[in-house]
N, CA and C atoms as an extended XYZ file, in Angstrom:
600
Properties=species:S:1:pos:R:3:atomname:S:1:resname:S:1:resid:I:1 pbc="F F F"
N       186.385      -10.796       91.581 N   MET     1
C       186.073      -10.904       92.930 CA  MET     1
C       187.213      -10.918       93.776 C   MET     1
N       187.330      -10.144       94.862 N   GLU     2
C       188.478      -10.240       95.824 CA  GLU     2
C       188.545      -11.621       96.493 C   GLU     2
N       189.646      -12.113       96.664 N   LYS     3
C       189.730      -13.379       97.374 CA  LYS     3
C       189.587      -13.186       98.807 C   LYS     3
N       189.089      -14.179       99.524 N   PHE     4
C       188.893      -14.074      101.012 CA  PHE     4
C       189.837      -15.263      101.563 C   PHE     4
N       190.893      -14.945      102.218 N   THR     5
C       191.697      -15.809      102.876 CA  THR     5
C       191.755      -15.767      104.322 C   THR     5
N       192.475      -14.686      104.825 N   THR     6
C       192.416      -14.366      106.209 CA  THR     6
C       191.964      -12.924      106.437 C   THR     6
N       191.225      -12.636      107.379 N   LEU     7
C       190.689      -11.254      107.627 CA  LEU     7
C       190.862      -10.950      109.089 C   LEU     7
N       191.500       -9.910      109.396 N   THR     8
C       191.631       -9.354      110.808 CA  THR     8
C       191.055       -7.878      110.756 C   THR     8
N       190.061       -7.805      111.672 N   GLY     9
C       189.401       -6.521      111.779 CA  GLY     9
C       188.540       -6.263      112.915 C   GLY     9
N       188.150       -4.975      113.138 N   VAL    10
C       187.132       -4.742      114.148 CA  VAL    10
C       185.804       -5.348      113.882 C   VAL    10
N       185.188       -5.985      114.823 N   ALA    11
C       183.843       -6.612      114.643 CA  ALA    11
C       182.846       -5.674      115.318 C   ALA    11
N       181.736       -5.342      114.600 N   ALA    12
C       180.748       -4.424      115.153 CA  ALA    12
C       179.541       -5.332      115.547 C   ALA    12
N       179.035       -5.091      116.811 N   PRO    13
C       177.894       -5.961      117.166 CA  PRO    13
C       176.548       -5.270      116.807 C   PRO    13
N       175.712       -6.068      116.202 N   MET    14
C       174.376       -5.635      115.913 CA  MET    14
C       173.327       -6.632      116.444 C   MET    14
N       173.027       -6.327      117.714 N   ARG    15
C       172.088       -7.257      118.424 CA  ARG    15
C       170.547       -6.976      117.975 C   ARG    15
N       170.325       -7.200      116.693 N   ILE    16
C       169.001       -6.923      116.145 CA  ILE    16
C       168.689       -8.346      115.317 C   ILE    16
N       167.490       -8.891      115.583 N   THR    17
C       167.025      -10.076      114.892 CA  THR    17
C       166.242       -9.624      113.648 C   THR    17
N       166.159      -10.486      112.625 N   ASN    18
C       165.327      -10.298      111.425 CA  ASN    18
C       165.653       -8.932      110.644 C   ASN    18
N       167.017       -8.689      110.652 N   VAL    19
C       167.362       -7.520      109.806 CA  VAL    19
C       167.109       -7.791      108.279 C   VAL    19
N       166.126       -7.122      107.680 N   ASP    20
C       165.898       -7.629      106.310 CA  ASP    20
C       166.638       -6.662      105.302 C   ASP    20
N       166.615       -7.022      104.043 N   THR    21
C       167.415       -6.469      103.054 CA  THR    21
C       166.946       -4.913      102.857 C   THR    21
N       165.757       -4.584      103.225 N   ASP    22
C       165.234       -3.193      103.018 CA  ASP    22
C       165.906       -2.387      104.099 C   ASP    22
N       166.275       -2.864      105.274 N   ARG    23
C       166.883       -2.114      106.182 CA  ARG    23
C       168.420       -2.089      105.916 C   ARG    23
N       168.960       -3.096      105.338 N   ILE    24
C       170.313       -3.092      104.887 CA  ILE    24
C       170.549       -1.939      103.888 C   ILE    24
N       169.774       -1.917      102.862 N   ILE    25
C       169.907       -0.879      101.798 CA  ILE    25
C       168.457       -0.538      101.414 C   ILE    25
N       167.901        0.597      101.749 N   PRO    26
C       166.497        0.952      101.359 CA  PRO    26
C       166.312        1.151       99.941 C   PRO    26
N       165.080        1.123       99.544 N   LYS    27
C       164.677        1.042       98.145 CA  LYS    27
C       165.184        2.294       97.297 C   LYS    27
N       165.344        3.351       97.905 N   GLN    28
C       165.744        4.581       97.053 CA  GLN    28
C       167.179        4.486       96.571 C   GLN    28
N       167.937        3.513       97.062 N   TYR    29
C       169.340        3.273       96.537 CA  TYR    29
C       169.340        2.249       95.487 C   TYR    29
N       168.266        1.652       94.949 N   LEU    30
C       168.247        0.572       94.110 CA  LEU    30
C       168.261        0.928       92.682 C   LEU    30
N       168.428        2.208       92.376 N   LYS    31
C       168.292        2.680       90.932 CA  LYS    31
C       169.648        2.378       90.210 C   LYS    31
N       170.701        2.156       90.900 N   THR    32
C       171.976        1.966       90.283 CA  THR    32
C       172.217        0.441       90.102 C   THR    32
N       172.962        0.073       89.048 N   ILE    33
C       173.390       -1.209       88.916 CA  ILE    33
C       174.996       -1.365       89.096 C   ILE    33
N       175.481       -0.324       89.615 N   LYS    34
C       176.938       -0.277       89.938 CA  LYS    34
C       177.148       -0.821       91.447 C   LYS    34
N       178.241       -1.469       91.595 N   ARG    35
C       178.385       -2.149       92.882 CA  ARG    35
C       179.105       -1.224       93.780 C   ARG    35
N       179.520        0.035       93.348 N   THR    36
C       180.233        1.003       94.236 CA  THR    36
C       179.317        2.079       94.546 C   THR    36
N       179.728        2.750       95.563 N   GLY    37
C       178.909        3.952       96.058 CA  GLY    37
C       177.695        3.673       96.973 C   GLY    37
N       177.473        2.482       97.236 N   LEU    38
C       176.288        2.133       98.048 CA  LEU    38
C       176.507        1.987       99.475 C   LEU    38
N       177.789        2.191       99.840 N   GLY    39
C       178.144        2.085      101.262 CA  GLY    39
C       177.646        3.229      102.102 C   GLY    39
N       177.422        4.399      101.418 N   LYS    40
C       176.826        5.553      102.083 CA  LYS    40
C       175.322        5.261      102.445 C   LYS    40
N       174.653        4.395      101.693 N   GLY    41
C       173.288        4.057      102.040 CA  GLY    41
C       173.061        2.909      102.937 C   GLY    41
N       174.214        2.279      103.281 N   LEU    42
C       174.075        1.075      104.220 CA  LEU    42
C       173.353        1.444      105.468 C   LEU    42
N       172.364        0.781      105.844 N   PHE    43
C       171.525        0.970      107.121 CA  PHE    43
C       171.149        2.401      107.220 C   PHE    43
N       170.806        3.056      106.094 N   SER    44
C       170.643        4.532      106.122 CA  SER    44
C       169.521        4.911      107.109 C   SER    44
N       168.435        4.165      107.237 N   GLU    45
C       167.368        4.486      108.047 CA  GLU    45
C       167.699        4.447      109.573 C   GLU    45
N       168.675        3.587      109.884 N   MET    46
C       169.234        3.542      111.265 CA  MET    46
C       170.422        4.423      111.472 C   MET    46
N       171.182        4.732      110.437 N   ARG    47
C       172.454        5.461      110.563 CA  ARG    47
C       172.189        7.029      110.605 C   ARG    47
N       171.103        7.399      109.885 N   TYR    48
C       170.910        8.901      109.832 CA  TYR    48
C       169.622        9.280      110.391 C   TYR    48
N       169.663       10.525      110.959 N   ASN    49
C       168.319       11.141      111.434 CA  ASN    49
C       167.613       11.786      110.240 C   ASN    49
N       166.393       12.214      110.476 N   ASP    50
C       165.520       12.809      109.490 CA  ASP    50
C       166.149       13.940      108.900 C   ASP    50
N       167.057       14.650      109.501 N   ASP    51
C       167.769       15.831      108.915 CA  ASP    51
C       168.952       15.512      108.240 C   ASP    51
N       169.231       14.209      108.107 N   GLY    52
C       170.454       13.775      107.419 CA  GLY    52
C       171.809       13.680      108.287 C   GLY    52
N       171.632       14.122      109.419 N   SER    53
C       172.768       14.005      110.406 CA  SER    53
C       172.986       12.644      110.896 C   SER    53
N       174.057       12.219      111.368 N   GLU    54
C       174.308       10.887      111.953 CA  GLU    54
C       173.626       10.671      113.178 C   GLU    54
N       173.013        9.389      113.259 N   ASN    55
C       172.483        8.956      114.608 CA  ASN    55
C       173.691        8.440      115.503 C   ASN    55
N       174.115        9.205      116.587 N   PRO    56
C       175.281        8.776      117.302 CA  PRO    56
C       175.048        7.445      118.013 C   PRO    56
N       173.749        6.980      118.136 N   ASP    57
C       173.567        5.612      118.789 CA  ASP    57
C       173.790        4.470      117.994 C   ASP    57
N       173.765        4.693      116.613 N   PHE    58
C       173.966        3.529      115.748 CA  PHE    58
C       175.270        3.067      115.774 C   PHE    58
N       175.496        1.794      115.796 N   VAL    59
C       176.871        1.161      116.059 CA  VAL    59
C       177.981        1.543      115.102 C   VAL    59
N       177.544        1.646      113.795 N   LEU    60
C       178.565        1.944      112.793 CA  LEU    60
C       178.937        3.485      112.787 C   LEU    60
N       178.243        4.362      113.549 N   ASN    61
C       178.514        5.695      113.570 CA  ASN    61
C       179.464        6.022      114.868 C   ASN    61
N       179.618        4.980      115.651 N   GLN    62
C       180.556        5.096      116.827 CA  GLN    62
C       181.961        4.919      116.422 C   GLN    62
N       182.800        5.835      117.014 N   PRO    63
C       184.173        5.955      116.607 CA  PRO    63
C       184.863        4.548      116.504 C   PRO    63
N       184.641        3.684      117.472 N   ALA    64
C       185.282        2.436      117.587 CA  ALA    64
C       184.843        1.474      116.374 C   ALA    64
N       183.887        1.727      115.705 N   TYR    65
C       183.266        0.758      114.694 CA  TYR    65
C       183.206        1.384      113.340 C   TYR    65
N       183.644        2.573      113.134 N   ARG    66
C       183.461        3.235      111.833 CA  ARG    66
C       184.240        2.393      110.697 C   ARG    66
N       185.267        1.693      111.081 N   ASN    67
C       186.099        1.042      110.097 CA  ASN    67
C       185.910       -0.581      110.267 C   ASN    67
N       184.777       -0.914      110.817 N   ALA    68
C       184.541       -2.369      111.075 CA  ALA    68
C       184.617       -3.137      109.743 C   ALA    68
N       185.268       -4.347      109.867 N   LYS    69
C       185.260       -5.215      108.680 CA  LYS    69
C       184.403       -6.508      108.953 C   LYS    69
N       183.894       -6.608      110.172 N   VAL    70
C       183.142       -7.904      110.601 CA  VAL    70
C       181.965       -7.353      111.213 C   VAL    70
N       180.720       -8.007      110.957 N   LEU    71
C       179.423       -7.698      111.517 CA  LEU    71
C       179.024       -8.888      112.197 C   LEU    71
N       178.832       -8.870      113.569 N   VAL    72
C       178.273       -9.850      114.429 CA  VAL    72
C       176.744       -9.483      114.528 C   VAL    72
N       175.867      -10.366      114.018 N   ALA    73
C       174.483       -9.960      113.914 CA  ALA    73
C       173.497      -10.893      114.464 C   ALA    73
N       172.333      -10.487      114.789 N   GLY    74
C       171.201      -11.342      115.325 CA  GLY    74
C       170.758      -12.272      114.283 C   GLY    74
N       169.854      -13.197      114.822 N   ASP    75
C       169.360      -14.284      113.966 CA  ASP    75
C       168.599      -13.841      112.723 C   ASP    75
N       168.633      -14.543      111.706 N   ASN    76
C       167.809      -14.331      110.482 CA  ASN    76
C       168.247      -13.069      109.703 C   ASN    76
N       169.516      -12.914      109.652 N   PHE    77
C       170.064      -11.658      108.953 CA  PHE    77
C       169.920      -11.749      107.441 C   PHE    77
N       169.497      -10.724      106.820 N   GLY    78
C       169.311      -10.626      105.377 CA  GLY    78
C       167.951      -11.211      104.823 C   GLY    78
N       166.941      -11.347      105.718 N   CYS    79
C       165.686      -11.814      105.263 CA  CYS    79
C       165.011      -10.680      104.348 C   CYS    79
N       163.779      -11.028      103.933 N   GLY    80
C       163.105      -10.035      102.942 CA  GLY    80
C       163.346      -10.219      101.542 C   GLY    80
N       163.544       -9.223      100.770 N   SER    81
C       163.574       -9.288       99.405 CA  SER    81
C       164.970       -9.836       98.918 C   SER    81
N       165.172      -10.198       97.618 N   SER    82
C       166.294      -10.894       97.174 CA  SER    82
C       167.319       -9.855       96.596 C   SER    82
N       167.272       -8.637       96.825 N   ARG    83
C       168.109       -7.609       96.203 CA  ARG    83
C       169.547       -7.847       96.521 C   ARG    83
N       170.332       -7.833       95.429 N   GLU    84
C       171.716       -8.167       95.597 CA  GLU    84
C       172.506       -6.826       96.009 C   GLU    84
N       171.778       -5.687       95.921 N   HIS    85
C       172.339       -4.447       96.418 CA  HIS    85
C       172.660       -4.548       97.904 C   HIS    85
N       172.079       -5.467       98.642 N   ALA    86
C       172.405       -5.474      100.093 CA  ALA    86
C       173.912       -5.947      100.287 C   ALA    86
N       174.340       -7.120       99.748 N   PRO    87
C       175.700       -7.291       99.946 CA  PRO    87
C       176.698       -6.345       99.200 C   PRO    87
N       176.244       -5.727       98.123 N   TRP    88
C       177.060       -4.705       97.461 CA  TRP    88
C       177.205       -3.581       98.523 C   TRP    88
N       176.284       -3.074       99.156 N   ALA    89
C       176.384       -2.046      100.111 CA  ALA    89
C       177.269       -2.380      101.309 C   ALA    89
N       177.203       -3.643      101.780 N   LEU    90
C       178.001       -4.116      102.851 CA  LEU    90
C       179.506       -4.072      102.359 C   LEU    90
N       179.755       -4.606      101.291 N   ALA    91
C       181.030       -4.697      100.764 CA  ALA    91
C       181.579       -3.359      100.519 C   ALA    91
N       180.790       -2.454       99.958 N   ASP    92
C       181.330       -0.971       99.691 CA  ASP    92
C       181.640       -0.357      100.945 C   ASP    92
N       180.928       -0.635      102.037 N   PHE    93
C       181.155       -0.046      103.295 CA  PHE    93
C       182.472       -0.510      103.869 C   PHE    93
N       182.847       -1.880      103.534 N   GLY    94
C       184.086       -2.426      104.071 CA  GLY    94
C       183.777       -3.727      104.869 C   GLY    94
N       182.607       -4.162      104.917 N   ILE    95
C       182.267       -5.381      105.646 CA  ILE    95
C       182.677       -6.531      104.733 C   ILE    95
N       183.514       -7.459      105.176 N   ARG    96
C       183.889       -8.582      104.455 CA  ARG    96
C       183.354       -9.954      105.117 C   ARG    96
N       182.875       -9.840      106.354 N   CYS    97
C       182.351      -11.032      106.992 CA  CYS    97
C       181.292      -10.660      107.927 C   CYS    97
N       180.282      -11.574      107.871 N   ILE    98
C       179.077      -11.350      108.728 CA  ILE    98
C       178.822      -12.736      109.518 C   ILE    98
N       178.650      -12.616      110.752 N   ILE    99
C       178.489      -13.839      111.508 CA  ILE    99
C       177.145      -13.836      112.263 C   ILE    99
N       176.333      -14.817      112.154 N   SER   100
C       175.038      -14.938      112.777 CA  SER   100
C       174.684      -16.395      113.074 C   SER   100
N       173.517      -16.626      113.571 N   THR   101
C       173.008      -17.957      113.812 CA  THR   101
C       172.336      -18.490      112.577 C   THR   101
N       171.723      -17.521      111.707 N   SER   102
C       171.105      -17.946      110.503 CA  SER   102
C       171.022      -16.798      109.609 C   SER   102
N       170.891      -17.146      108.329 N   PHE   103
C       170.774      -16.078      107.232 CA  PHE   103
C       169.587      -16.553      106.323 C   PHE   103
N       168.905      -15.537      105.676 N   ALA   104
C       168.043      -15.903      104.587 CA  ALA   104
C       168.894      -16.514      103.432 C   ALA   104
N       168.335      -17.584      102.780 N   ASP   105
C       169.074      -18.265      101.800 CA  ASP   105
C       169.582      -17.517      100.686 C   ASP   105
N       168.761      -16.608      100.147 N   ILE   106
C       169.133      -15.870       98.819 CA  ILE   106
C       170.267      -14.833       99.338 C   ILE   106
N       170.147      -14.167      100.374 N   PHE   107
C       171.095      -13.277      100.833 CA  PHE   107
C       172.538      -14.005      101.164 C   PHE   107
N       172.292      -15.099      101.821 N   PHE   108
C       173.551      -16.024      102.087 CA  PHE   108
C       174.308      -16.275      100.901 C   PHE   108
N       173.539      -16.648       99.772 N   ASN   109
C       174.231      -17.010       98.564 CA  ASN   109
C       174.773      -15.751       97.833 C   ASN   109
N       174.003      -14.609       97.798 N   ASN   110
C       174.530      -13.398       97.310 CA  ASN   110
C       175.819      -12.867       97.914 C   ASN   110
N       175.931      -13.159       99.286 N   CYS   111
C       177.155      -12.716       99.895 CA  CYS   111
C       178.427      -13.402       99.289 C   CYS   111
N       178.278      -14.810       99.138 N   ALA   112
C       179.250      -15.492       98.576 CA  ALA   112
C       179.638      -15.150       97.133 C   ALA   112
N       178.711      -14.716       96.404 N   LYS   113
C       178.928      -14.344       95.021 CA  LYS   113
C       179.632      -12.960       94.961 C   LYS   113
N       179.668      -12.191       96.223 N   ASN   114
C       180.223      -10.882       96.085 CA  ASN   114
C       181.400      -10.840       97.191 C   ASN   114
N       181.986      -11.999       97.434 N   GLY   115
C       183.241      -11.980       98.266 CA  GLY   115
C       183.112      -11.738       99.654 C   GLY   115
N       181.884      -11.897      100.218 N   ILE   116
C       181.505      -11.763      101.612 CA  ILE   116
C       181.392      -13.055      102.245 C   ILE   116
N       182.061      -13.352      103.337 N   LEU   117
C       181.999      -14.626      104.057 CA  LEU   117
C       180.931      -14.582      105.126 C   LEU   117
N       179.726      -15.173      104.918 N   ALA   118
C       178.700      -15.331      105.857 CA  ALA   118
C       178.922      -16.624      106.733 C   ALA   118
N       179.111      -16.525      107.999 N   ILE   119
C       179.358      -17.595      108.852 CA  ILE   119
C       178.197      -17.928      109.778 C   ILE   119
N       177.827      -19.182      109.847 N   ILE   120
C       176.638      -19.522      110.765 CA  ILE   120
C       177.386      -20.205      112.003 C   ILE   120
N       177.039      -19.668      113.236 N   VAL   121
C       177.506      -20.307      114.406 CA  VAL   121
C       176.339      -20.662      115.315 C   VAL   121
N       176.586      -21.351      116.393 N   SER   122
C       175.605      -21.739      117.394 CA  SER   122
C       175.219      -20.494      118.257 C   SER   122
N       174.015      -20.402      118.865 N   PRO   123
C       173.614      -19.256      119.688 CA  PRO   123
C       174.738      -19.086      120.825 C   PRO   123
N       175.298      -20.160      121.368 N   GLU   124
C       176.255      -19.945      122.399 CA  GLU   124
C       177.534      -19.315      121.817 C   GLU   124
N       177.987      -19.699      120.682 N   ASP   125
C       179.240      -19.116      120.100 CA  ASP   125
C       178.910      -17.700      119.660 C   ASP   125
N       177.627      -17.388      119.192 N   LEU   126
C       177.336      -16.089      118.820 CA  LEU   126
C       177.386      -15.125      120.016 C   LEU   126
N       176.926      -15.536      121.254 N   GLU   127
C       176.918      -14.755      122.338 CA  GLU   127
C       178.380      -14.374      122.851 C   GLU   127
N       179.385      -15.396      122.665 N   LYS   128
C       180.725      -15.149      122.865 CA  LYS   128
C       181.269      -14.008      121.996 C   LYS   128
N       180.867      -14.138      120.722 N   LEU   129
C       181.382      -13.175      119.740 CA  LEU   129
C       180.834      -11.814      119.975 C   LEU   129
N       179.570      -11.683      120.415 N   PHE   130
C       178.932      -10.506      120.868 CA  PHE   130
C       179.773       -9.851      121.889 C   PHE   130
N       180.137      -10.665      122.928 N   ASP   131
C       180.823      -10.188      124.015 CA  ASP   131
C       182.241       -9.617      123.513 C   ASP   131
N       182.870      -10.342      122.568 N   ASP   132
C       184.167       -9.785      122.043 CA  ASP   132
C       183.939       -8.462      121.205 C   ASP   132
N       182.743       -8.441      120.492 N   ALA   133
C       182.595       -7.250      119.595 CA  ALA   133
C       182.221       -6.018      120.484 C   ALA   133
N       181.619       -6.270      121.588 N   GLU   134
C       181.172       -5.066      122.455 CA  GLU   134
C       182.394       -4.461      123.201 C   GLU   134
N       183.606       -4.813      122.776 N   ARG   135
C       184.754       -4.244      123.591 CA  ARG   135
C       185.208       -3.009      122.833 C   ARG   135
N       184.526       -2.555      121.762 N   GLY   136
C       184.898       -1.349      121.116 CA  GLY   136
C       186.045       -1.569      120.217 C   GLY   136
N       186.960       -0.600      120.326 N   SER   137
C       188.221       -0.672      119.433 CA  SER   137
C       189.047       -1.815      119.674 C   SER   137
N       188.861       -2.602      120.776 N   ASN   138
C       189.655       -3.753      121.121 CA  ASN   138
C       188.814       -4.971      120.610 C   ASN   138
N       187.777       -4.803      119.821 N   ALA   139
C       186.926       -5.866      119.306 CA  ALA   139
C       187.489       -6.400      118.090 C   ALA   139
N       188.662       -6.944      118.001 N   THR   140
C       189.328       -7.483      116.799 CA  THR   140
C       189.179       -8.994      116.770 C   THR   140
N       188.630       -9.410      115.622 N   LEU   141
C       188.594      -10.767      115.333 CA  LEU   141
C       189.454      -11.155      114.111 C   LEU   141
N       189.974      -12.356      114.150 N   THR   142
C       190.718      -12.881      112.926 CA  THR   142
C       189.925      -14.116      112.403 C   THR   142
N       189.517      -13.947      111.182 N   ILE   143
C       188.849      -15.101      110.514 CA  ILE   143
C       189.693      -15.813      109.409 C   ILE   143
N       190.049      -17.002      109.625 N   ASP   144
C       190.972      -17.789      108.722 CA  ASP   144
C       189.987      -18.765      107.970 C   ASP   144
N       189.827      -18.516      106.789 N   LEU   145
C       188.869      -19.333      106.023 CA  LEU   145
C       189.485      -20.777      105.674 C   LEU   145
N       190.721      -20.711      105.429 N   GLU   146
C       191.428      -22.092      105.182 CA  GLU   146
C       191.174      -23.040      106.355 C   GLU   146
N       191.525      -22.599      107.555 N   SER   147
C       191.356      -23.437      108.702 CA  SER   147
C       189.938      -23.397      109.314 C   SER   147
N       189.046      -22.532      108.747 N   GLN   148
C       187.710      -22.354      109.259 CA  GLN   148
C       187.536      -22.077      110.799 C   GLN   148
N       188.259      -20.976      111.159 N   THR   149
C       188.402      -20.595      112.491 CA  THR   149
C       188.194      -19.106      112.673 C   THR   149
N       187.661      -18.724      113.831 N   ILE   150
C       187.486      -17.325      114.197 CA  ILE   150
C       188.300      -17.293      115.553 C   ILE   150
N       189.203      -16.330      115.550 N   MET   151
C       190.066      -16.119      116.816 CA  MET   151
C       189.680      -14.745      117.471 C   MET   151
N       189.401      -14.705      118.746 N   GLY   152
C       188.929      -13.570      119.393 CA  GLY   152
C       190.198      -12.732      119.868 C   GLY   152
N       189.830      -11.595      120.434 N   PRO   153
C       190.887      -10.747      120.942 CA  PRO   153
C       191.818      -11.345      122.069 C   PRO   153
N       191.287      -12.276      122.797 N   ASP   154
C       191.990      -12.955      123.730 CA  ASP   154
C       192.769      -14.257      123.392 C   ASP   154
N       192.481      -14.574      122.123 N   GLY   155
C       193.145      -15.701      121.570 CA  GLY   155
C       192.352      -16.995      121.452 C   GLY   155
N       191.152      -16.853      122.079 N   GLY   156
C       190.120      -17.972      121.990 CA  GLY   156
C       189.754      -18.229      120.573 C   GLY   156
N       189.567      -19.662      120.190 N   THR   157
C       189.293      -19.886      118.780 CA  THR   157
C       187.991      -20.692      118.774 C   THR   157
N       187.103      -20.361      117.732 N   LEU   158
C       185.968      -21.029      117.457 CA  LEU   158
C       186.094      -21.644      116.024 C   LEU   158
N       185.495      -22.795      115.738 N   HIS   159
C       185.555      -23.351      114.461 CA  HIS   159
C       184.175      -23.235      113.826 C   HIS   159
N       184.188      -23.051      112.545 N   PHE   160
C       182.883      -22.917      111.742 CA  PHE   160
C       182.864      -23.837      110.547 C   PHE   160
N       181.713      -24.248      110.143 N   ASP   161
C       181.611      -25.070      109.064 CA  ASP   161
C       181.255      -24.305      107.820 C   ASP   161
N       181.608      -24.787      106.573 N   ILE   162
C       181.245      -24.112      105.327 CA  ILE   162
C       181.266      -25.172      104.202 C   ILE   162
N       180.315      -24.912      103.299 N   ASP   163
C       180.317      -25.801      102.104 CA  ASP   163
C       181.554      -25.726      101.335 C   ASP   163
N       182.124      -26.888      100.960 N   ALA   164
C       183.484      -26.926      100.226 CA  ALA   164
C       183.472      -26.139       98.981 C   ALA   164
N       182.387      -26.150       98.233 N   GLY   165
C       182.468      -25.312       96.900 CA  GLY   165
C       182.360      -23.865       97.216 C   GLY   165
N       181.709      -23.403       98.232 N   ARG   166
C       181.554      -22.019       98.526 CA  ARG   166
C       183.034      -21.625       99.234 C   ARG   166
N       183.628      -22.430       99.905 N   LYS   167
C       184.991      -22.216      100.469 CA  LYS   167
C       185.978      -21.949       99.274 C   LYS   167
N       185.991      -22.989       98.350 N   GLU   168
C       186.882      -22.759       97.205 CA  GLU   168
C       186.649      -21.521       96.411 C   GLU   168
N       185.419      -21.232       96.249 N   SER   169
C       185.150      -19.927       95.392 CA  SER   169
C       185.634      -18.714       96.117 C   SER   169
N       185.493      -18.527       97.382 N   LEU   170
C       185.893      -17.404       98.222 CA  LEU   170
C       187.421      -17.371       98.288 C   LEU   170
N       188.051      -18.572       98.560 N   LEU   171
C       189.560      -18.582       98.714 CA  LEU   171
C       190.085      -18.198       97.389 C   LEU   171
N       189.448      -18.466       96.243 N   ASN   172
C       190.151      -18.213       94.956 CA  ASN   172
C       189.646      -16.946       94.308 C   ASN   172
N       188.634      -16.244       94.944 N   GLY   173
C       188.037      -15.069       94.353 CA  GLY   173
C       187.284      -15.304       93.065 C   GLY   173
N       186.479      -16.446       93.044 N   LEU   174
C       185.809      -16.851       91.772 CA  LEU   174
C       184.238      -16.646       92.043 C   LEU   174
N       183.655      -15.685       91.276 N   ASP   175
C       182.270      -15.662       91.239 CA  ASP   175
C       181.738      -16.620       90.192 C   ASP   175
N       180.392      -16.647       89.911 N   GLU   176
C       179.827      -17.596       88.908 CA  GLU   176
C       180.543      -17.589       87.570 C   GLU   176
N       180.942      -16.429       87.105 N   ILE   177
C       181.650      -16.249       85.823 CA  ILE   177
C       182.988      -16.804       85.873 C   ILE   177
N       183.660      -16.515       87.073 N   GLY   178
C       184.972      -17.072       87.225 CA  GLY   178
C       185.026      -18.580       87.253 C   GLY   178
N       183.981      -19.065       87.985 N   LEU   179
C       183.891      -20.613       87.960 CA  LEU   179
C       183.749      -21.257       86.666 C   LEU   179
N       182.843      -20.566       85.767 N   THR   180
C       182.530      -20.993       84.551 CA  THR   180
C       183.860      -20.915       83.651 C   THR   180
N       184.596      -19.857       83.741 N   LEU   181
C       185.817      -19.676       82.962 CA  LEU   181
C       186.939      -20.773       83.466 C   LEU   181
N       186.881      -20.991       84.684 N   LYS   182
C       187.800      -22.060       85.190 CA  LYS   182
C       187.565      -23.403       84.539 C   LYS   182
N       186.328      -23.682       84.139 N   ARG   183
C       185.899      -25.001       83.476 CA  ARG   183
C       185.915      -24.904       81.996 C   ARG   183
N       186.449      -23.812       81.455 N   ALA   184
C       186.479      -23.567       80.040 CA  ALA   184
C       187.100      -24.699       79.207 C   ALA   184
N       188.229      -25.325       79.619 N   PRO   185
C       188.753      -26.386       78.853 CA  PRO   185
C       187.849      -27.490       78.689 C   PRO   185
N       187.103      -27.836       79.781 N   LYS   186
C       186.121      -29.072       79.751 CA  LYS   186
C       184.922      -28.636       78.909 C   LYS   186
N       184.516      -27.366       78.988 N   ILE   187
C       183.363      -26.969       78.179 CA  ILE   187
C       183.811      -27.106       76.717 C   ILE   187
N       184.950      -26.477       76.370 N   ASP   188
C       185.485      -26.495       74.895 CA  ASP   188
C       185.568      -27.932       74.511 C   ASP   188
N       186.134      -28.845       75.283 N   ALA   189
C       186.196      -30.248       74.839 CA  ALA   189
C       184.918      -30.855       74.451 C   ALA   189
N       183.835      -30.624       75.329 N   TYR   190
C       182.556      -31.147       75.155 CA  TYR   190
C       182.013      -30.657       73.907 C   TYR   190
N       182.118      -29.242       73.638 N   GLU   191
C       181.578      -28.627       72.405 CA  GLU   191
C       182.254      -29.174       71.154 C   GLU   191
N       183.551      -29.572       71.315 N   GLU   192
C       184.263      -30.213       70.192 CA  GLU   192
C       183.769      -31.614       69.852 C   GLU   192
N       183.376      -32.361       70.853 N   LYS   193
C       182.726      -33.670       70.711 CA  LYS   193
C       181.474      -33.623       70.049 C   LYS   193
N       180.650      -32.509       70.508 N   LEU   194
C       179.368      -32.276       69.851 CA  LEU   194
C       179.562      -32.034       68.385 C   LEU   194
N       180.522      -31.089       68.045 N   ALA   195
C       180.721      -30.730       66.699 CA  ALA   195
C       181.173      -31.862       65.787 C   ALA   195
N       181.996      -32.740       66.338 N   ALA   196
C       182.363      -33.867       65.617 CA  ALA   196
C       181.129      -34.849       65.293 C   ALA   196
N       180.188      -34.853       66.158 N   ARG   197
C       179.032      -35.734       65.920 CA  ARG   197
C       178.011      -34.976       65.039 C   ARG   197
N       178.319      -33.762       64.658 N   GLY   198
C       177.453      -33.033       63.734 CA  GLY   198
C       176.243      -32.200       64.473 C   GLY   198
N       176.464      -31.966       65.766 N   PHE   199
C       175.407      -31.233       66.544 CA  PHE   199
C       175.751      -29.825       66.669 C   PHE   199
N       176.954      -29.308       66.150 N   ALA   200
C       177.275      -27.943       66.263 CA  ALA   200
C       176.412      -27.074       65.368 C   ALA   200
């Protein structure tokens, strides 16, 4: 998993509440178990017209936001089903950070497992970030995970909270397998003790 330390990139505003995982990645894209290639299906029902052409009104189709790395989103982002394809699609598109006032628990955890930093802020701070994100190509935010800060285009800084374990995992690029391997010496020592007692 790619480490998350500091990210500077364009932030796209998505002023929609209750964006569920079906909207993030519709069911027809769930046949694959690969984490790559799903970016093309991200928000496809909003991104594309019925004839397959791009919907020019959708934020990620607008020139200023085509390479967005941050998504500033409405409340309760990632609700609905537990599909892990949703963070896979976001990551494959290039989104590394999502900021909202709340997330569905399973989606929130799946983001961390896939190297995406999901940040919870107050409604007041979210409104400030929406204002920053609506500046188009000037909507650049810098997220520093170590200092737990978000810096806007004018230099204003917001602080965010994050669980210490989640922070460590993201900073070091450790998914669940990586965390287990990190503890391998302790696991091996425990198994040796069991073997010595005849439990192996």
